Short mmCIF file of C-alpha atoms in Angstrom, two decimals:
data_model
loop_
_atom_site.label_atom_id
_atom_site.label_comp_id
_atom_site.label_asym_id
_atom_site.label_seq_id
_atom_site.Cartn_x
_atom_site.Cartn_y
_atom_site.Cartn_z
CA UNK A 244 -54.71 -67.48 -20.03
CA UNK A 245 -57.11 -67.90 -17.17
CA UNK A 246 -59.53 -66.22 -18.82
CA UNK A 247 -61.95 -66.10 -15.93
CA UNK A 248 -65.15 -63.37 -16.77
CA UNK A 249 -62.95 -62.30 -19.75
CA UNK A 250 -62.50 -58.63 -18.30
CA UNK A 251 -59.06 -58.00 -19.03
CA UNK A 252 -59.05 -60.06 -22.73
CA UNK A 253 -61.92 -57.10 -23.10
CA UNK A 254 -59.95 -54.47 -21.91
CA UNK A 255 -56.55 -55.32 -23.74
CA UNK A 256 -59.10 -55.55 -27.00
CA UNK A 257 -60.64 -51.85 -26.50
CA UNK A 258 -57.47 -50.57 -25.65
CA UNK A 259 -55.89 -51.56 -28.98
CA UNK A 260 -54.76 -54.76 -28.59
CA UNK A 261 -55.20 -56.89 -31.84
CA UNK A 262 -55.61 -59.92 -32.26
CA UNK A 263 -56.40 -61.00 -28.73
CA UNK A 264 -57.49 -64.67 -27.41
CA UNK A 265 -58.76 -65.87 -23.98
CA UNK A 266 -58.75 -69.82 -23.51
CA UNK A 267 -59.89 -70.99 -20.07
CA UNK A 268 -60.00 -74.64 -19.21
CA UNK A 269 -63.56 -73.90 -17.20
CA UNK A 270 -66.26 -73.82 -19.81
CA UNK A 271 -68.65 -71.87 -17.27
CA UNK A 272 -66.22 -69.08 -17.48
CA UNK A 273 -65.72 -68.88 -21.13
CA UNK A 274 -69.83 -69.03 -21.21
CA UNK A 275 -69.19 -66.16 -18.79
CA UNK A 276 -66.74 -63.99 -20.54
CA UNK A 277 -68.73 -64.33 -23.78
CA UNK A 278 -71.78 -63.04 -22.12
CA UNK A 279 -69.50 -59.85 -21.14
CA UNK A 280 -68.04 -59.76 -24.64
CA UNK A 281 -71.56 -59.14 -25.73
CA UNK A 282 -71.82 -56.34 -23.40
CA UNK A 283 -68.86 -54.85 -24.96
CA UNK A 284 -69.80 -54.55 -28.32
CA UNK A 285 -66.73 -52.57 -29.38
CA UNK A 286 -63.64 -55.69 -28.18
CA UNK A 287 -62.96 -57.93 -30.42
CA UNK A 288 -61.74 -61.48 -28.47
CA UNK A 289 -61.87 -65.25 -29.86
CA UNK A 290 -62.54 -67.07 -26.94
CA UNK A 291 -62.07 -71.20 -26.35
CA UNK A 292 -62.19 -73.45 -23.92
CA UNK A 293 -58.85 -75.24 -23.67
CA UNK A 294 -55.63 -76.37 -21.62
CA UNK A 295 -52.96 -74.37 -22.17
CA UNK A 296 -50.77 -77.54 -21.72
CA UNK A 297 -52.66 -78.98 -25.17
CA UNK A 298 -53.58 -75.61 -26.70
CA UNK A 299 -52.48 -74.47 -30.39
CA UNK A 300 -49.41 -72.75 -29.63
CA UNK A 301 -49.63 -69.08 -30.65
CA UNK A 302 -46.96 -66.35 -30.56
CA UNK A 303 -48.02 -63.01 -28.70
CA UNK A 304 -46.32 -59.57 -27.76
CA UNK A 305 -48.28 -59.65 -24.69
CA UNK A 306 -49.33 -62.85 -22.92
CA UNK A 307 -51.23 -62.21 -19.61
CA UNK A 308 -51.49 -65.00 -16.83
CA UNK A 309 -54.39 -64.65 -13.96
CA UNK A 310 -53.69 -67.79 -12.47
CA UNK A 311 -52.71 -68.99 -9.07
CA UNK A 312 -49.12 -69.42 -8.18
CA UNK A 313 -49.00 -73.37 -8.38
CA UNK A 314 -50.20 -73.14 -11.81
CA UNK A 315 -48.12 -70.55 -12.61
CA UNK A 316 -44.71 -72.67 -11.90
CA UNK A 317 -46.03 -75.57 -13.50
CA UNK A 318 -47.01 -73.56 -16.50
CA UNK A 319 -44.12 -71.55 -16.62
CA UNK A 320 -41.99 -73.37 -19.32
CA UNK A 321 -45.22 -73.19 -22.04
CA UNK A 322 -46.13 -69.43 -20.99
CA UNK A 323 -42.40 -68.19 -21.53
CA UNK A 324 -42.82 -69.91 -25.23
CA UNK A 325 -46.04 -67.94 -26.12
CA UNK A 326 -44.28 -64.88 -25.63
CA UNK A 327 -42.14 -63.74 -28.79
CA UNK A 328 -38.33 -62.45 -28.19
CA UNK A 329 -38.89 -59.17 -26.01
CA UNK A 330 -42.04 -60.20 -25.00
CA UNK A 331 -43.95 -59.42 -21.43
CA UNK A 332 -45.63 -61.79 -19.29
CA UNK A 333 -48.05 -60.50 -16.84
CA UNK A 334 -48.62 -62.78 -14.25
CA UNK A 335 -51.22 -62.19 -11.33
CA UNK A 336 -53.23 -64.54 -9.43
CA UNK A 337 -50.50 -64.81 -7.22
CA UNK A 338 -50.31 -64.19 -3.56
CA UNK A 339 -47.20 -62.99 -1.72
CA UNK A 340 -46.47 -66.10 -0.22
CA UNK A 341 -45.65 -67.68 -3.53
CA UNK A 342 -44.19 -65.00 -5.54
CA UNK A 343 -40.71 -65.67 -4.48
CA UNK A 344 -41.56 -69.28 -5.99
CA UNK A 345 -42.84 -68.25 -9.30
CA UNK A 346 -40.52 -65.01 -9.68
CA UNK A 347 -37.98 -68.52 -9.75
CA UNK A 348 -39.59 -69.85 -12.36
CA UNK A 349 -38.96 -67.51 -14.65
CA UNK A 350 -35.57 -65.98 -13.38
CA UNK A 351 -34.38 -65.67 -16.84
CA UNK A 352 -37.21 -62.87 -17.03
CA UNK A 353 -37.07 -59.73 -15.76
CA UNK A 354 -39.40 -58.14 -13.64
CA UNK A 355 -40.23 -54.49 -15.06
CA UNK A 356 -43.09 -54.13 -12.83
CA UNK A 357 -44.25 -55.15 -9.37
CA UNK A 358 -48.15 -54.34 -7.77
CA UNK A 359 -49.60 -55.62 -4.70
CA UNK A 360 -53.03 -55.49 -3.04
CA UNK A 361 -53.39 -56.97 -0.29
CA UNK A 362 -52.07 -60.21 -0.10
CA UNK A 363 -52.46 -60.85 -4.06
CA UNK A 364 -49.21 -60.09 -5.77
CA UNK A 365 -49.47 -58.91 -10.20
CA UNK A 366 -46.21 -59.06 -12.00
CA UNK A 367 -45.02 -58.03 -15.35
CA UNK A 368 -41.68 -59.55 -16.91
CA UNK A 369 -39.78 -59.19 -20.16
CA UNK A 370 -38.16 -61.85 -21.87
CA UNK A 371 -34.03 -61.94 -21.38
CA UNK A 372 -33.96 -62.12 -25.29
CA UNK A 373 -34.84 -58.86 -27.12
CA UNK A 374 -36.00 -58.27 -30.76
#
């Protein structure tokens, strides 16, 4: 979600990941990610432009976030339903400053893994509810 140049819907595709979609609301950067997609001939991705607010819903192991932190609160409620029971959420685009915010908005989540550069903050969480 935030699918941006489409560099990590490519890498989670060449690293096994199957199947794997990027949706972007921007369609310059969907235009952009499928001009990288070309470039890696080996990924497999479906790309489309859409909300995620208004998007099919679609159930995934993995569901990776690189948004900013508003966005990430207010789409916290439809992220934590793409993710099946045990599922992770990795959620970047953040900076420090709000990461006490969003970390709130998903406190029924817990947070396996923190990384920080700078002042931009990556998170991964599992879902409270295990297969």
């Amino acid at each position: 979600v935030g699918t941006g140049s489409g560099v990590l819907a490519i890498a989670a595709s060449l690293l096994g990941s199957n199947p794997v979609v990027g949706i972007d609301d921007d369609a310059h950067a969907i235009a952009s990610a499928r001009e990288n997609l070309d470039l890696n001939a080996g990924a497999k991705v479906t790309l489309a432009v859409a909300d995620l607010r208004s998007a099919s819903p679609m159930l995934a192991d993995v569901v990776v976030a690189n948004l900013t932190g508003g966005l990430l609160i207010a789409a916290a409620p439809t992220l934590q339903r793409l993710a099946v029971a045990g599922g992770r959420l990795v959620l970047s685009g953040l900076m420090t400053t709000e990461e006490q915010d969003v970390l709130a908005a998903f406190s029924s989540w817990h947070l396996e893994h923190r990384a920080e550069e700078d002042e931009w903050v990556c998170v991964t969480l599992r879902s409270g509810a295990m297969l």
